[in-house]
PDB file of C-alpha atoms in Angstrom:
ATOM      1  CA  UNK A  19      18.894  -6.423 -36.475  1.00 54.00           C
ATOM      2  CA  UNK A  20      19.292  -6.902 -32.703  1.00 50.00           C
ATOM      3  CA  UNK A  21      19.465  -3.148 -32.060  1.00 51.00           C
ATOM      4  CA  UNK A  22      16.380  -2.523 -34.140  1.00 48.00           C
ATOM      5  CA  UNK A  23      14.599  -5.032 -32.092  1.00 46.00           C
ATOM      6  CA  UNK A  24      15.680  -3.534 -28.952  1.00 43.00           C
ATOM      7  CA  UNK A  25      15.111  -0.041 -30.002  1.00 42.00           C
ATOM      8  CA  UNK A  26      11.423  -0.988 -30.883  1.00 49.00           C
ATOM      9  CA  UNK A  27      11.086  -2.818 -27.489  1.00 47.00           C
ATOM     10  CA  UNK A  28      12.292   0.180 -25.629  1.00 46.00           C
ATOM     11  CA  UNK A  29      10.070   2.822 -27.516  1.00 42.00           C
ATOM     12  CA  UNK A  30       7.196   0.490 -26.877  1.00 44.00           C
ATOM     13  CA  UNK A  31       7.845   0.290 -23.191  1.00 44.00           C
ATOM     14  CA  UNK A  32       8.102   4.060 -23.054  1.00 49.00           C
ATOM     15  CA  UNK A  33       4.894   4.752 -24.807  1.00 42.00           C
ATOM     16  CA  UNK A  34       3.158   2.350 -22.325  1.00 41.00           C
ATOM     17  CA  UNK A  35       4.610   3.963 -19.427  1.00 43.00           C
ATOM     18  CA  UNK A  36       3.624   7.325 -20.624  1.00 44.00           C
ATOM     19  CA  UNK A  37       0.097   6.018 -21.301  1.00 44.00           C
ATOM     20  CA  UNK A  38      -0.244   4.558 -17.763  1.00 46.00           C
ATOM     21  CA  UNK A  39      -0.655   1.029 -19.318  1.00 46.00           C
ATOM     22  CA  UNK A  40       2.472  -0.253 -17.800  1.00 45.00           C
ATOM     23  CA  UNK A  41       3.356   0.779 -14.088  1.00 47.00           C
ATOM     24  CA  UNK A  42       6.982   1.712 -13.146  1.00 50.00           C
ATOM     25  CA  UNK A  43       8.471   0.043 -10.214  1.00 51.00           C
ATOM     26  CA  UNK A  44       8.050   1.984  -7.037  1.00 59.00           C
ATOM     27  CA  UNK A  45      10.193   2.272  -4.043  1.00 77.00           C
ATOM     28  CA  UNK A  46      10.066  -0.701  -1.610  1.00 93.00           C
ATOM     29  CA  UNK A  47       6.998  -0.694   0.735  1.00 97.00           C
ATOM     30  CA  UNK A  48       6.710  -1.375   4.288  1.00 97.00           C
ATOM     31  CA  UNK A  49       4.071  -2.002   6.594  1.00 98.00           C
ATOM     32  CA  UNK A  50       4.356  -0.111  10.074  1.00 98.00           C
ATOM     33  CA  UNK A  51       3.108   0.124  13.616  1.00 98.00           C
ATOM     34  CA  UNK A  52       3.810   2.155  16.560  1.00 98.00           C
ATOM     35  CA  UNK A  53       7.165   1.484  18.319  1.00 98.00           C
ATOM     36  CA  UNK A  54       5.220   0.700  21.311  1.00 97.00           C
ATOM     37  CA  UNK A  55       3.052  -1.984  19.703  1.00 97.00           C
ATOM     38  CA  UNK A  56       4.180  -5.516  20.901  1.00 96.00           C
ATOM     39  CA  UNK A  57       3.971  -6.758  17.086  1.00 95.00           C
ATOM     40  CA  UNK A  58       7.422  -7.610  15.847  1.00 95.00           C
ATOM     41  CA  UNK A  59       6.930  -9.305  12.235  1.00 96.00           C
ATOM     42  CA  UNK A  60       3.880 -10.117  10.189  1.00 95.00           C
ATOM     43  CA  UNK A  61       3.537 -11.376   6.752  1.00 95.00           C
ATOM     44  CA  UNK A  62       2.009  -9.000   4.135  1.00 93.00           C
ATOM     45  CA  UNK A  63      -1.011 -11.536   3.685  1.00 91.00           C
ATOM     46  CA  UNK A  64      -1.594 -11.214   7.462  1.00 94.00           C
ATOM     47  CA  UNK A  65      -1.695  -7.407   7.324  1.00 94.00           C
ATOM     48  CA  UNK A  66      -4.124  -7.746   4.311  1.00 96.00           C
ATOM     49  CA  UNK A  67      -6.931  -8.863   6.752  1.00 96.00           C
ATOM     50  CA  UNK A  68      -6.796  -5.459   8.558  1.00 96.00           C
ATOM     51  CA  UNK A  69      -7.028  -3.392   5.394  1.00 97.00           C
ATOM     52  CA  UNK A  70      -9.976  -5.603   4.231  1.00 96.00           C
ATOM     53  CA  UNK A  71     -11.983  -5.452   7.487  1.00 95.00           C
ATOM     54  CA  UNK A  72     -11.246  -9.136   8.505  1.00 93.00           C
ATOM     55  CA  UNK A  73      -9.989  -8.332  11.814  1.00 91.00           C
ATOM     56  CA  UNK A  74     -10.110  -5.249  14.383  1.00 90.00           C
ATOM     57  CA  UNK A  75      -6.828  -6.090  16.305  1.00 93.00           C
ATOM     58  CA  UNK A  76      -5.331  -3.070  14.509  1.00 96.00           C
ATOM     59  CA  UNK A  77      -6.682   0.174  13.046  1.00 96.00           C
ATOM     60  CA  UNK A  78      -5.636   0.457   9.400  1.00 97.00           C
ATOM     61  CA  UNK A  79      -4.824   3.798   7.908  1.00 98.00           C
ATOM     62  CA  UNK A  80      -4.674   4.269   4.126  1.00 97.00           C
ATOM     63  CA  UNK A  81      -2.663   6.581   1.648  1.00 97.00           C
ATOM     64  CA  UNK A  82      -4.502   8.947  -0.594  1.00 96.00           C
ATOM     65  CA  UNK A  83      -7.193   7.451  -2.876  1.00 94.00           C
ATOM     66  CA  UNK A  84      -5.271   7.988  -6.253  1.00 92.00           C
ATOM     67  CA  UNK A  85      -1.750   7.790  -5.029  1.00 95.00           C
ATOM     68  CA  UNK A  86       0.555   5.352  -6.670  1.00 95.00           C
ATOM     69  CA  UNK A  87       1.615   3.967  -3.279  1.00 96.00           C
ATOM     70  CA  UNK A  88      -1.797   2.872  -2.524  1.00 96.00           C
ATOM     71  CA  UNK A  89      -2.269   1.337  -5.874  1.00 95.00           C
ATOM     72  CA  UNK A  90       0.840  -0.647  -5.294  1.00 96.00           C
ATOM     73  CA  UNK A  91       0.066  -1.783  -1.810  1.00 97.00           C
ATOM     74  CA  UNK A  92      -3.494  -2.868  -3.010  1.00 97.00           C
ATOM     75  CA  UNK A  93      -2.048  -4.831  -5.836  1.00 96.00           C
ATOM     76  CA  UNK A  94       0.972  -6.562  -3.938  1.00 96.00           C
ATOM     77  CA  UNK A  95      -0.543  -6.990  -0.549  1.00 97.00           C
ATOM     78  CA  UNK A  96      -4.404  -7.053  -0.973  1.00 97.00           C
ATOM     79  CA  UNK A  97      -4.191  -8.595  -4.337  1.00 96.00           C
ATOM     80  CA  UNK A  98      -7.113  -6.591  -5.299  1.00 96.00           C
ATOM     81  CA  UNK A  99      -7.818  -3.620  -7.539  1.00 95.00           C
ATOM     82  CA  UNK A 100      -8.920  -0.311  -5.795  1.00 95.00           C
ATOM     83  CA  UNK A 101     -12.610  -0.875  -7.017  1.00 95.00           C
ATOM     84  CA  UNK A 102     -12.691  -4.141  -5.326  1.00 96.00           C
ATOM     85  CA  UNK A 103     -11.419  -2.831  -2.077  1.00 97.00           C
ATOM     86  CA  UNK A 104     -13.934  -0.026  -2.177  1.00 96.00           C
ATOM     87  CA  UNK A 105     -16.621  -2.619  -2.711  1.00 97.00           C
ATOM     88  CA  UNK A 106     -15.534  -4.725   0.301  1.00 97.00           C
ATOM     89  CA  UNK A 107     -15.687  -1.565   2.494  1.00 96.00           C
ATOM     90  CA  UNK A 108     -19.013  -0.435   1.171  1.00 97.00           C
ATOM     91  CA  UNK A 109     -20.616  -3.798   2.142  1.00 96.00           C
ATOM     92  CA  UNK A 110     -18.832  -3.486   5.709  1.00 96.00           C
ATOM     93  CA  UNK A 111     -20.171   0.106   6.142  1.00 95.00           C
ATOM     94  CA  UNK A 112     -23.613  -0.828   4.863  1.00 96.00           C
ATOM     95  CA  UNK A 113     -24.074  -3.752   7.295  1.00 94.00           C
ATOM     96  CA  UNK A 114     -22.832  -1.565  10.214  1.00 94.00           C
ATOM     97  CA  UNK A 115     -19.694  -3.861  10.737  1.00 92.00           C
ATOM     98  CA  UNK A 116     -17.065  -1.231  10.500  1.00 92.00           C
ATOM     99  CA  UNK A 117     -15.623   1.924   8.792  1.00 94.00           C
ATOM    100  CA  UNK A 118     -13.099   2.071   6.131  1.00 95.00           C
ATOM    101  CA  UNK A 119      -9.459   3.193   6.915  1.00 97.00           C
ATOM    102  CA  UNK A 120      -8.906   6.979   7.541  1.00 97.00           C
ATOM    103  CA  UNK A 121      -7.002   8.278   4.536  1.00 97.00           C
ATOM    104  CA  UNK A 122      -3.694  10.341   4.738  1.00 98.00           C
ATOM    105  CA  UNK A 123      -2.340  12.499   1.759  1.00 97.00           C
ATOM    106  CA  UNK A 124       1.405  11.393   2.441  1.00 96.00           C
ATOM    107  CA  UNK A 125       3.628   8.996   4.164  1.00 97.00           C
ATOM    108  CA  UNK A 126       4.645  11.466   6.500  1.00 97.00           C
ATOM    109  CA  UNK A 127       0.975  11.923   7.653  1.00 98.00           C
ATOM    110  CA  UNK A 128       0.691   8.095   7.805  1.00 98.00           C
ATOM    111  CA  UNK A 129       3.765   7.884  10.170  1.00 98.00           C
ATOM    112  CA  UNK A 130       2.206  10.504  12.318  1.00 98.00           C
ATOM    113  CA  UNK A 131      -0.984   8.700  12.610  1.00 98.00           C
ATOM    114  CA  UNK A 132       0.862   5.576  13.630  1.00 98.00           C
ATOM    115  CA  UNK A 133       3.260   7.211  15.925  1.00 97.00           C
ATOM    116  CA  UNK A 134       0.267   8.773  17.983  1.00 97.00           C
ATOM    117  CA  UNK A 135      -1.780   5.571  18.314  1.00 97.00           C
ATOM    118  CA  UNK A 136      -0.360   2.054  19.442  1.00 97.00           C
ATOM    119  CA  UNK A 137      -3.198   0.220  17.664  1.00 97.00           C
ATOM    120  CA  UNK A 138      -2.752   1.816  14.200  1.00 98.00           C
ATOM    121  CA  UNK A 139      -1.241   0.050  11.286  1.00 98.00           C
ATOM    122  CA  UNK A 140      -0.138   1.597   7.989  1.00 98.00           C
ATOM    123  CA  UNK A 141       2.181   1.440   4.933  1.00 98.00           C
ATOM    124  CA  UNK A 142       4.720   3.814   3.797  1.00 98.00           C
ATOM    125  CA  UNK A 143       7.976   3.730   1.529  1.00 97.00           C
ATOM    126  CA  UNK A 144      10.846   2.156   3.125  1.00 96.00           C
ATOM    127  CA  UNK A 145      12.999   5.487   2.469  1.00 96.00           C
ATOM    128  CA  UNK A 146      10.509   7.115   4.848  1.00 96.00           C
ATOM    129  CA  UNK A 147      11.023   4.923   7.805  1.00 97.00           C
ATOM    130  CA  UNK A 148      12.325   6.548  10.882  1.00 97.00           C
ATOM    131  CA  UNK A 149      12.336   5.914  14.818  1.00 97.00           C
ATOM    132  CA  UNK A 150       8.699   7.130  15.016  1.00 97.00           C
ATOM    133  CA  UNK A 151       7.452   3.908  13.430  1.00 98.00           C
ATOM    134  CA  UNK A 152       8.441   0.047  13.664  1.00 98.00           C
ATOM    135  CA  UNK A 153       8.576  -1.883  10.442  1.00 98.00           C
ATOM    136  CA  UNK A 154       6.710  -5.285  10.827  1.00 97.00           C
ATOM    137  CA  UNK A 155       6.720  -6.362   7.242  1.00 97.00           C
ATOM    138  CA  UNK A 156       8.505  -5.613   3.995  1.00 96.00           C
ATOM    139  CA  UNK A 157       6.275  -5.689   1.027  1.00 95.00           C
ATOM    140  CA  UNK A 158       7.807  -7.746  -1.839  1.00 89.00           C
TER     141      UNK A 158
END
């Protein structure tokens, strides 16, 4: 009986994953800045303000629009759906108060952008970290 219940649960979980209803656990994400940036530590909630246009202290860069890493970051750090973030940036752009983060296709491109500008902040997989960037927050 227990095996039958387990098997039913396992198959249901697999079907949900295939349909995209349940999301798999992704690699650990980190928030990074240029190694020359004086920032040493930041809570993910603090970083959210830069990605939502609440502060201009850092220039945020984003991952590709439909990438799983971006969806994970928005969910865990910004606590918003992609459509909500887009609406926030549309309002900011419409009022002339800012521009949305520039998008990059990969973590390697985000790292390059961060390494080339001391004021840029971005997010990548922890496994992609190297000496060209400095980790200031780990996304739980």
